[in-house]
PDB file of C-alpha atoms in Angstrom:
ATOM      1  CA  MET S 228      -8.966   8.997  -6.507  1.00  0.00           C
ATOM      2  CA  ILE S 229      -7.869  12.857  -5.637  1.00  0.00           C
ATOM      3  CA  GLN S 230      -7.353  16.377  -6.657  1.00  0.00           C
ATOM      4  CA  LEU S 231      -5.234  18.256  -5.718  1.00  0.00           C
ATOM      5  CA  GLU S 232      -5.164  22.426  -7.123  1.00  0.00           C
ATOM      6  CA  PRO S 233      -4.288  25.918  -6.296  1.00  0.00           C
ATOM      7  CA  ILE S 234      -7.350  28.512  -5.090  1.00  0.00           C
ATOM      8  CA  SER S 235      -7.771  32.208  -4.768  1.00  0.00           C
ATOM      9  CA  GLY S 236      -9.573  35.188  -6.123  1.00  0.00           C
ATOM     10  CA  PHE S 237     -12.696  36.609  -5.129  1.00  0.00           C
ATOM     11  CA  PHE S 238     -15.458  34.658  -3.912  1.00  0.00           C
ATOM     12  CA  LYS S 239     -19.039  35.337  -2.967  1.00  0.00           C
ATOM     13  CA  ARG S 240     -21.429  32.516  -0.458  1.00  0.00           C
ATOM     14  CA  GLN S 241     -23.359  32.350  -3.367  1.00  0.00           C
ATOM     15  CA  HIS S 242     -20.957  30.104  -5.250  1.00  0.00           C
ATOM     16  CA  ALA S 243     -19.837  26.647  -3.439  1.00  0.00           C
ATOM     17  CA  LEU S 244     -16.511  25.352  -4.774  1.00  0.00           C
ATOM     18  CA  GLN S 245     -16.603  22.365  -6.097  1.00  0.00           C
ATOM     19  CA  ALA S 246     -15.036  18.895  -5.653  1.00  0.00           C
ATOM     20  CA  LEU S 247     -14.544  15.066  -7.276  1.00  0.00           C
ATOM     21  CA  TYR S 248     -14.093  13.778  -4.185  1.00  0.00           C
ATOM     22  CA  PRO S 249     -16.033  13.058  -0.790  1.00  0.00           C
ATOM     23  CA  MET S 250     -13.323  13.653   2.245  1.00  0.00           C
ATOM     24  CA  ARG S 251     -12.542  17.609   1.155  1.00  0.00           C
ATOM     25  CA  MET S 252      -9.308  20.316   2.692  1.00  0.00           C
ATOM     26  CA  LEU S 253      -8.363  23.623   2.506  1.00  0.00           C
ATOM     27  CA  ILE S 254      -5.200  24.873   3.147  1.00  0.00           C
ATOM     28  CA  VAL S 255      -5.249  28.719   3.353  1.00  0.00           C
ATOM     29  CA  CYS S 256      -1.882  30.507   2.431  1.00  0.00           C
ATOM     30  CA  GLY S 257      -3.168  33.807   3.039  1.00  0.00           C
ATOM     31  CA  GLY S 258      -6.785  35.605   2.604  1.00  0.00           C
ATOM     32  CA  THR S 259      -9.802  37.053   4.160  1.00  0.00           C
ATOM     33  CA  GLY S 260     -13.048  36.490   5.068  1.00  0.00           C
ATOM     34  CA  PHE S 261     -15.692  33.133   5.581  1.00  0.00           C
ATOM     35  CA  LEU S 262     -15.891  29.393   4.872  1.00  0.00           C
ATOM     36  CA  CYS S 263     -19.492  29.049   5.065  1.00  0.00           C
ATOM     37  CA  MET S 264     -20.765  25.877   5.534  1.00  0.00           C
ATOM     38  CA  ASN S 265     -24.712  24.789   7.762  1.00  0.00           C
ATOM     39  CA  SER S 266     -23.122  24.690  11.130  1.00  0.00           C
ATOM     40  CA  GLY S 267     -21.686  28.672  10.586  1.00  0.00           C
ATOM     41  CA  ASP S 268     -19.185  30.861   9.631  1.00  0.00           C
ATOM     42  CA  TYR S 269     -15.384  29.914   9.857  1.00  0.00           C
ATOM     43  CA  PRO S 270     -12.607  33.079   9.071  1.00  0.00           C
ATOM     44  CA  LEU S 271      -9.987  32.585   6.663  1.00  0.00           C
ATOM     45  CA  LEU S 272      -6.998  33.050   8.509  1.00  0.00           C
ATOM     46  CA  LYS S 273      -3.451  32.236   7.178  1.00  0.00           C
ATOM     47  CA  GLY S 274      -2.010  28.480   8.129  1.00  0.00           C
ATOM     48  CA  ARG S 275      -5.667  27.698   8.874  1.00  0.00           C
ATOM     49  CA  VAL S 276      -6.393  24.304   7.621  1.00  0.00           C
ATOM     50  CA  PHE S 277      -9.800  23.086   7.233  1.00  0.00           C
ATOM     51  CA  PHE S 278     -10.267  19.565   7.706  1.00  0.00           C
ATOM     52  CA  ILE S 279     -14.140  19.384   5.685  1.00  0.00           C
ATOM     53  CA  PRO S 280     -17.229  16.305   6.800  1.00  0.00           C
ATOM     54  CA  GLU S 281     -19.191  15.288   3.497  1.00  0.00           C
ATOM     55  CA  GLU S 282     -22.632  16.630   4.163  1.00  0.00           C
ATOM     56  CA  GLY S 283     -23.300  20.058   3.523  1.00  0.00           C
ATOM     57  CA  LEU S 284     -21.753  22.821   0.417  1.00  0.00           C
ATOM     58  CA  VAL S 285     -18.839  24.612   0.550  1.00  0.00           C
ATOM     59  CA  ARG S 286     -19.050  28.280  -0.189  1.00  0.00           C
ATOM     60  CA  LEU S 287     -16.338  31.128   0.354  1.00  0.00           C
ATOM     61  CA  ASP S 288     -16.631  34.574   1.525  1.00  0.00           C
ATOM     62  CA  GLY S 289     -13.748  36.833   0.817  1.00  0.00           C
ATOM     63  CA  GLU S 290     -10.275  36.215  -1.082  1.00  0.00           C
ATOM     64  CA  ILE S 291      -7.931  33.633  -0.411  1.00  0.00           C
ATOM     65  CA  THR S 292      -3.895  35.551  -2.263  1.00  0.00           C
ATOM     66  CA  SER S 293      -3.479  31.877  -2.099  1.00  0.00           C
ATOM     67  CA  GLY S 294      -4.436  28.178  -1.116  1.00  0.00           C
ATOM     68  CA  TYR S 295      -4.745  24.890  -1.990  1.00  0.00           C
ATOM     69  CA  TRP S 296      -8.194  22.873  -2.605  1.00  0.00           C
ATOM     70  CA  LEU S 297      -7.743  19.244  -1.686  1.00  0.00           C
ATOM     71  CA  SER S 298     -10.493  16.074  -2.319  1.00  0.00           C
ATOM     72  CA  PHE S 299      -9.821  12.748  -1.820  1.00  0.00           C
ATOM     73  CA  SER S 300     -11.848   9.503  -2.273  1.00  0.00           C
ATOM     74  CA  SER S 301     -13.269   7.548   0.956  1.00  0.00           C
ATOM     75  CA  LEU S 302     -10.262   4.775  -0.258  1.00  0.00           C
ATOM     76  CA  LEU S 303      -7.539   6.887   0.000  1.00  0.00           C
ATOM     77  CA  TYR S 304      -9.419   7.713   3.296  1.00  0.00           C
ATOM     78  CA  ALA S 305      -9.624   3.948   4.379  1.00  0.00           C
ATOM     79  CA  GLU S 306      -6.404   3.715   3.958  1.00  0.00           C
ATOM     80  CA  PHE S 307      -4.870   6.201   6.381  1.00  0.00           C
ATOM     81  CA  LEU S 308      -7.395   5.080   9.047  1.00  0.00           C
ATOM     82  CA  LEU S 309      -5.222   2.023   9.151  1.00  0.00           C
ATOM     83  CA  GLN S 310      -2.022   3.548  10.123  1.00  0.00           C
ATOM     84  CA  HIS S 311      -4.097   6.421  12.451  1.00  0.00           C
ATOM     85  CA  LEU S 312      -6.355   4.350  15.111  1.00  0.00           C
ATOM     86  CA  ASP S 313      -6.814   6.545  17.505  1.00  0.00           C
ATOM     87  CA  PRO S 314      -9.682   8.577  18.171  1.00  0.00           C
ATOM     88  CA  GLN S 315      -8.989  12.371  16.454  1.00  0.00           C
ATOM     89  CA  ALA S 316      -8.019  10.231  12.919  1.00  0.00           C
ATOM     90  CA  LYS S 317     -11.528   8.418  13.099  1.00  0.00           C
ATOM     91  CA  ASN S 318     -13.465  11.711  13.199  1.00  0.00           C
ATOM     92  CA  LEU S 319     -11.313  14.282  11.315  1.00  0.00           C
ATOM     93  CA  PHE S 320     -14.281  14.739   8.373  1.00  0.00           C
ATOM     94  CA  LEU S 321     -16.744  13.980  11.605  1.00  0.00           C
ATOM     95  CA  ASN S 322     -17.410  17.465  12.461  1.00  0.00           C
ATOM     96  CA  LEU S 323     -16.385  20.614  10.210  1.00  0.00           C
ATOM     97  CA  SER S 324     -12.406  21.292  12.586  1.00  0.00           C
ATOM     98  CA  PHE S 325      -9.955  23.658  11.558  1.00  0.00           C
ATOM     99  CA  ARG S 326      -5.894  23.822  12.456  1.00  0.00           C
ATOM    100  CA  ASP S 327      -3.733  26.890  12.404  1.00  0.00           C
ATOM    101  CA  LEU S 328      -0.427  25.906  12.165  1.00  0.00           C
ATOM    102  CA  ASP S 329       3.124  28.130  13.254  1.00  0.00           C
ATOM    103  CA  GLN S 330       4.740  30.345  10.653  1.00  0.00           C
ATOM    104  CA  HIS S 331       7.210  26.356  10.264  1.00  0.00           C
ATOM    105  CA  ARG S 332       4.220  23.756  10.522  1.00  0.00           C
ATOM    106  CA  SER S 333       2.635  26.331   7.772  1.00  0.00           C
ATOM    107  CA  ILE S 334       6.033  26.376   5.019  1.00  0.00           C
ATOM    108  CA  LYS S 335       6.626  22.111   5.771  1.00  0.00           C
ATOM    109  CA  THR S 336       2.040  21.815   4.551  1.00  0.00           C
ATOM    110  CA  TYR S 337       3.078  24.410   1.552  1.00  0.00           C
ATOM    111  CA  ASN S 338       6.242  21.757   0.697  1.00  0.00           C
ATOM    112  CA  LEU S 339       4.381  19.156   0.799  1.00  0.00           C
ATOM    113  CA  LEU S 340       1.298  19.993  -0.713  1.00  0.00           C
ATOM    114  CA  ASP S 341       3.088  21.049  -3.595  1.00  0.00           C
ATOM    115  CA  GLN S 342       5.616  17.433  -4.009  1.00  0.00           C
ATOM    116  CA  LEU S 343       2.450  15.629  -3.673  1.00  0.00           C
ATOM    117  CA  THR S 344       1.122  18.223  -6.778  1.00  0.00           C
ATOM    118  CA  ARG S 345       4.133  16.862  -8.576  1.00  0.00           C
ATOM    119  CA  GLU S 346       3.541  13.671  -8.237  1.00  0.00           C
ATOM    120  CA  ILE S 347      -0.290  13.454  -8.993  1.00  0.00           C
ATOM    121  CA  ASN S 348       0.448  15.609 -12.549  1.00  0.00           C
ATOM    122  CA  SER S 349       3.313  13.289 -13.116  1.00  0.00           C
ATOM    123  CA  LYS S 350       0.941   9.972 -12.192  1.00  0.00           C
ATOM    124  CA  SER S 351       2.560   8.101  -9.018  1.00  0.00           C
ATOM    125  CA  ASP S 352       1.578   4.609  -8.416  1.00  0.00           C
ATOM    126  CA  ILE S 353      -1.621   5.144  -6.822  1.00  0.00           C
ATOM    127  CA  SER S 354      -0.349   3.117  -3.884  1.00  0.00           C
ATOM    128  CA  PHE S 355       2.369   6.016  -4.000  1.00  0.00           C
ATOM    129  CA  LEU S 356      -0.273   8.827  -3.053  1.00  0.00           C
ATOM    130  CA  ALA S 357      -2.146   6.960  -0.305  1.00  0.00           C
ATOM    131  CA  GLN S 358       1.216   6.818   2.108  1.00  0.00           C
ATOM    132  CA  TYR S 359       2.067   9.999   0.664  1.00  0.00           C
ATOM    133  CA  LEU S 360      -1.502  11.609   1.330  1.00  0.00           C
ATOM    134  CA  SER S 361      -1.502   9.585   4.675  1.00  0.00           C
ATOM    135  CA  LEU S 362       1.349  11.353   5.470  1.00  0.00           C
ATOM    136  CA  PHE S 363       0.387  14.942   4.921  1.00  0.00           C
ATOM    137  CA  LEU S 364      -2.975  14.033   6.953  1.00  0.00           C
ATOM    138  CA  GLY S 365      -0.768  12.849  10.206  1.00  0.00           C
ATOM    139  CA  PHE S 366       0.776  16.318  10.015  1.00  0.00           C
ATOM    140  CA  THR S 367      -1.955  18.858   9.726  1.00  0.00           C
ATOM    141  CA  ALA S 368      -4.359  17.273  11.568  1.00  0.00           C
ATOM    142  CA  GLY S 369      -1.343  16.745  14.357  1.00  0.00           C
ATOM    143  CA  LEU S 370      -0.450  13.033  14.415  1.00  0.00           C
ATOM    144  CA  ASP S 371       3.124  12.985  12.379  1.00  0.00           C
ATOM    145  CA  GLY S 372       5.378  14.948  15.078  1.00  0.00           C
ATOM    146  CA  TYR S 373       8.045  13.821  13.483  1.00  0.00           C
ATOM    147  CA  LEU S 374       7.366  14.709   9.791  1.00  0.00           C
ATOM    148  CA  ALA S 375       8.673  18.259  11.528  1.00  0.00           C
ATOM    149  CA  ALA S 376      11.847  17.319  11.205  1.00  0.00           C
ATOM    150  CA  PHE S 377      11.533  16.166   7.714  1.00  0.00           C
ATOM    151  CA  ASN S 378      13.439  17.677   4.301  1.00  0.00           C
ATOM    152  CA  LEU S 379      12.847  16.367   1.665  1.00  0.00           C
ATOM    153  CA  ASP S 380      14.935  13.937   1.401  1.00  0.00           C
ATOM    154  CA  ASP S 381      13.811  11.191   4.026  1.00  0.00           C
ATOM    155  CA  LEU S 382       9.996  12.687   3.020  1.00  0.00           C
ATOM    156  CA  GLN S 383      11.181  10.409  -0.396  1.00  0.00           C
ATOM    157  CA  GLU S 384      12.592   7.726   1.505  1.00  0.00           C
ATOM    158  CA  VAL S 385       9.818   7.662   3.828  1.00  0.00           C
ATOM    159  CA  LEU S 386       6.844   7.797   1.402  1.00  0.00           C
ATOM    160  CA  ARG S 387       9.449   4.367  -0.374  1.00  0.00           C
ATOM    161  CA  PHE S 388       9.980   2.391   2.659  1.00  0.00           C
ATOM    162  CA  ARG S 389       6.229   3.146   3.744  1.00  0.00           C
ATOM    163  CA  ALA S 390       4.884   1.751   0.309  1.00  0.00           C
ATOM    164  CA  ILE S 391       7.088  -0.950   0.325  1.00  0.00           C
ATOM    165  CA  LEU S 392       6.143  -1.672   3.187  1.00  0.00           C
ATOM    166  CA  GLU S 393       2.381  -1.924   2.351  1.00  0.00           C
ATOM    167  CA  GLN S 394       2.523  -4.077   0.058  1.00  0.00           C
ATOM    168  CA  PHE S 395       5.156  -7.128   1.249  1.00  0.00           C
ATOM    169  CA  TYR S 396       4.326  -6.357   5.546  1.00  0.00           C
ATOM    170  CA  ARG S 397       2.326  -9.724   5.474  1.00  0.00           C
ATOM    171  CA  LYS S 398       4.457 -11.818   3.820  1.00  0.00           C
ATOM    172  CA  GLU S 399       8.084 -10.548   4.425  1.00  0.00           C
ATOM    173  CA  ARG S 400      10.335  -9.959   7.403  1.00  0.00           C
ATOM    174  CA  SER S 401      13.821  -9.818   6.204  1.00  0.00           C
ATOM    175  CA  ILE S 402      15.474  -6.595   6.689  1.00  0.00           C
ATOM    176  CA  GLN S 403      17.725  -7.989   3.408  1.00  0.00           C
ATOM    177  CA  PHE S 404      14.168  -7.453   1.387  1.00  0.00           C
ATOM    178  CA  TYR S 405      13.425  -4.597   2.041  1.00  0.00           C
ATOM    179  CA  ALA S 406      16.788  -2.887   1.685  1.00  0.00           C
ATOM    180  CA  GLU S 407      17.078  -3.722  -1.302  1.00  0.00           C
ATOM    181  CA  GLY S 408      14.153  -2.185  -2.290  1.00  0.00           C
ATOM    182  CA  MET S 409      14.699   0.273  -1.277  1.00  0.00           C
ATOM    183  CA  GLY S 410      18.583   0.801  -3.152  1.00  0.00           C
ATOM    184  CA  MET S 411      20.281   0.449   0.480  1.00  0.00           C
ATOM    185  CA  SER S 412      22.653  -2.080   3.188  1.00  0.00           C
ATOM    186  CA  ALA S 413      21.134  -3.367   5.760  1.00  0.00           C
ATOM    187  CA  GLY S 414      22.186  -0.891   7.948  1.00  0.00           C
ATOM    188  CA  LYS S 415      22.290   1.756   6.385  1.00  0.00           C
ATOM    189  CA  LEU S 416      18.685   1.187   6.102  1.00  0.00           C
ATOM    190  CA  ASN S 417      18.129   0.382   9.840  1.00  0.00           C
ATOM    191  CA  LYS S 418      20.387   3.655  10.563  1.00  0.00           C
ATOM    192  CA  PHE S 419      17.658   5.552   8.093  1.00  0.00           C
ATOM    193  CA  LEU S 420      14.642   3.993  10.263  1.00  0.00           C
ATOM    194  CA  ASP S 421      16.064   4.783  13.392  1.00  0.00           C
ATOM    195  CA  ARG S 422      16.336   7.807  12.233  1.00  0.00           C
ATOM    196  CA  VAL S 423      14.032   9.339  11.055  1.00  0.00           C
ATOM    197  CA  LEU S 424      10.959   6.977  12.925  1.00  0.00           C
ATOM    198  CA  GLY S 425      12.755   5.673  15.699  1.00  0.00           C
ATOM    199  CA  LYS S 426      11.723   2.465  15.169  1.00  0.00           C
ATOM    200  CA  SER S 427      13.264  -0.668  13.853  1.00  0.00           C
ATOM    201  CA  LEU S 428      12.386  -3.077  11.136  1.00  0.00           C
ATOM    202  CA  ALA S 429      10.573  -4.967  13.031  1.00  0.00           C
ATOM    203  CA  VAL S 430       9.102  -2.972  15.316  1.00  0.00           C
ATOM    204  CA  LEU S 431       7.253  -1.156  11.741  1.00  0.00           C
ATOM    205  CA  ILE S 432       6.489  -4.452  10.188  1.00  0.00           C
ATOM    206  CA  LYS S 433       4.869  -6.098  14.052  1.00  0.00           C
ATOM    207  CA  ASP S 434       2.847  -2.201  14.464  1.00  0.00           C
ATOM    208  CA  ARG S 435       1.114  -2.295  10.810  1.00  0.00           C
ATOM    209  CA  ILE S 436       1.074  -5.836  11.067  1.00  0.00           C
ATOM    210  CA  MET S 437      -1.405  -5.751  14.120  1.00  0.00           C
ATOM    211  CA  ARG S 438      -3.197  -2.286  12.893  1.00  0.00           C
ATOM    212  CA  GLU S 439      -4.655  -4.868  10.529  1.00  0.00           C
ATOM    213  CA  ALA S 440      -5.509  -7.357  13.134  1.00  0.00           C
ATOM    214  CA  GLU S 441      -7.472  -5.083  15.244  1.00  0.00           C
ATOM    215  CA  GLU S 442      -8.436  -3.943  12.056  1.00  0.00           C
ATOM    216  CA  LEU S 443      -9.866  -7.597  10.575  1.00  0.00           C
ATOM    217  CA  LEU S 444     -10.832  -8.685  14.121  1.00  0.00           C
ATOM    218  CA  LEU S 445     -13.628  -5.974  13.833  1.00  0.00           C
ATOM    219  CA  HIS S 446     -15.022  -5.017  10.421  1.00  0.00           C
ATOM    220  CA  SER S 447     -14.517  -8.728   9.100  1.00  0.00           C
ATOM    221  CA  ASP S 448     -16.301 -12.280   8.534  1.00  0.00           C
ATOM    222  CA  TYR S 449     -12.684 -13.645   8.692  1.00  0.00           C
ATOM    223  CA  THR S 450     -11.705 -16.034  11.070  1.00  0.00           C
ATOM    224  CA  VAL S 451      -9.260 -16.061  14.296  1.00  0.00           C
ATOM    225  CA  ASP S 452      -7.214 -18.805  12.374  1.00  0.00           C
ATOM    226  CA  GLU S 453      -8.197 -17.039   8.613  1.00  0.00           C
ATOM    227  CA  ILE S 454      -6.771 -14.064   9.844  1.00  0.00           C
ATOM    228  CA  ALA S 455      -3.492 -15.937  11.672  1.00  0.00           C
ATOM    229  CA  ALA S 456      -3.224 -17.032   8.019  1.00  0.00           C
ATOM    230  CA  LEU S 457      -4.188 -13.895   6.270  1.00  0.00           C
ATOM    231  CA  LEU S 458      -1.133 -12.323   8.607  1.00  0.00           C
ATOM    232  CA  GLY S 459       1.754 -15.161   7.768  1.00  0.00           C
ATOM    233  CA  PHE S 460       1.398 -16.359  11.117  1.00  0.00           C
ATOM    234  CA  GLU S 461       2.341 -20.092  10.461  1.00  0.00           C
ATOM    235  CA  GLN S 462       0.205 -21.296  13.736  1.00  0.00           C
ATOM    236  CA  THR S 463      -3.285 -19.258  15.749  1.00  0.00           C
ATOM    237  CA  VAL S 464      -1.858 -19.915  19.214  1.00  0.00           C
ATOM    238  CA  ASN S 465       1.449 -17.866  17.867  1.00  0.00           C
ATOM    239  CA  PHE S 466      -0.608 -14.987  16.659  1.00  0.00           C
ATOM    240  CA  SER S 467      -2.382 -14.711  19.135  1.00  0.00           C
ATOM    241  CA  THR S 468       0.018 -15.039  21.536  1.00  0.00           C
ATOM    242  CA  SER S 469       1.838 -11.329  20.341  1.00  0.00           C
ATOM    243  CA  PHE S 470      -1.533  -9.473  19.791  1.00  0.00           C
ATOM    244  CA  LYS S 471      -1.827 -10.136  23.496  1.00  0.00           C
ATOM    245  CA  ARG S 472       1.204  -8.420  23.861  1.00  0.00           C
ATOM    246  CA  HIS S 473       1.379  -6.480  21.978  1.00  0.00           C
ATOM    247  CA  LYS S 474      -2.462  -4.918  23.034  1.00  0.00           C
ATOM    248  CA  GLY S 475      -3.093  -5.873  26.103  1.00  0.00           C
ATOM    249  CA  ILE S 476      -5.423  -7.826  25.405  1.00  0.00           C
ATOM    250  CA  SER S 477      -6.785 -11.332  24.100  1.00  0.00           C
ATOM    251  CA  VAL S 478      -7.903 -11.722  20.873  1.00  0.00           C
ATOM    252  CA  LEU S 479     -11.495 -13.074  22.431  1.00  0.00           C
ATOM    253  CA  LYS S 480     -11.668 -10.065  24.175  1.00  0.00           C
ATOM    254  CA  PHE S 481     -10.082  -7.231  21.792  1.00  0.00           C
ATOM    255  CA  SER S 482     -13.262  -8.849  18.681  1.00  0.00           C
ATOM    256  CA  ARG S 483     -16.293  -9.227  21.345  1.00  0.00           C
ATOM    257  CA  LEU S 484     -15.640  -4.690  21.578  1.00  0.00           C
ATOM    258  CA  THR S 485     -17.642  -3.766  18.801  1.00  0.00           C
TER     259      THR S 485
END
């Protein structure tokens, strides 16, 4: 579901890069030349991250002294979209785009990729890798600015928390439950979440539930009653009230947006 490998050397545009999965990224730590696509040629610059759409062969013409070639499945990309519902996330791989990172963000990006490589090689659980990839995509695309302040220890804890949250957010609301999963006291977990994410557990759970509610309302055949039950609400009216407070629009009006 995910492929990540270092890339370096001289490349000629006659030969296309091979990728195991449809969503593709090229991270240039250093290089000269061009990434060549049907839409045009794009300079290979230090600190440039390319987001490459599914369509079209990827060819390089020049030298990469250091970089990474990343590809991953549409399923992992869907996990990212569940956590980033804004248009920038949805359009990230629609056309070829790139982002130039300053030195500080470049160093953070390379550290994240080195850590992700280790997690892939150690065959970490796919739900953990999905959370890691989601954070990485959010960071490199400029959607998760708070990651700039993380050290690797914090990152590991955030990844572990988000993996637990993804598994249990529909049915578990207790701070004690998540604290035990993290091996922390409830007070320590609350302080950690406030420091690194700027939100309480209750807000994080509610945000995740509402993101899932939006997805189900727009892209499933479930009734509102069924969605309410799936998301852990005992009564549909409680779900409808919570959704309207969160989105500023009723469930019925939102479901008609498609």
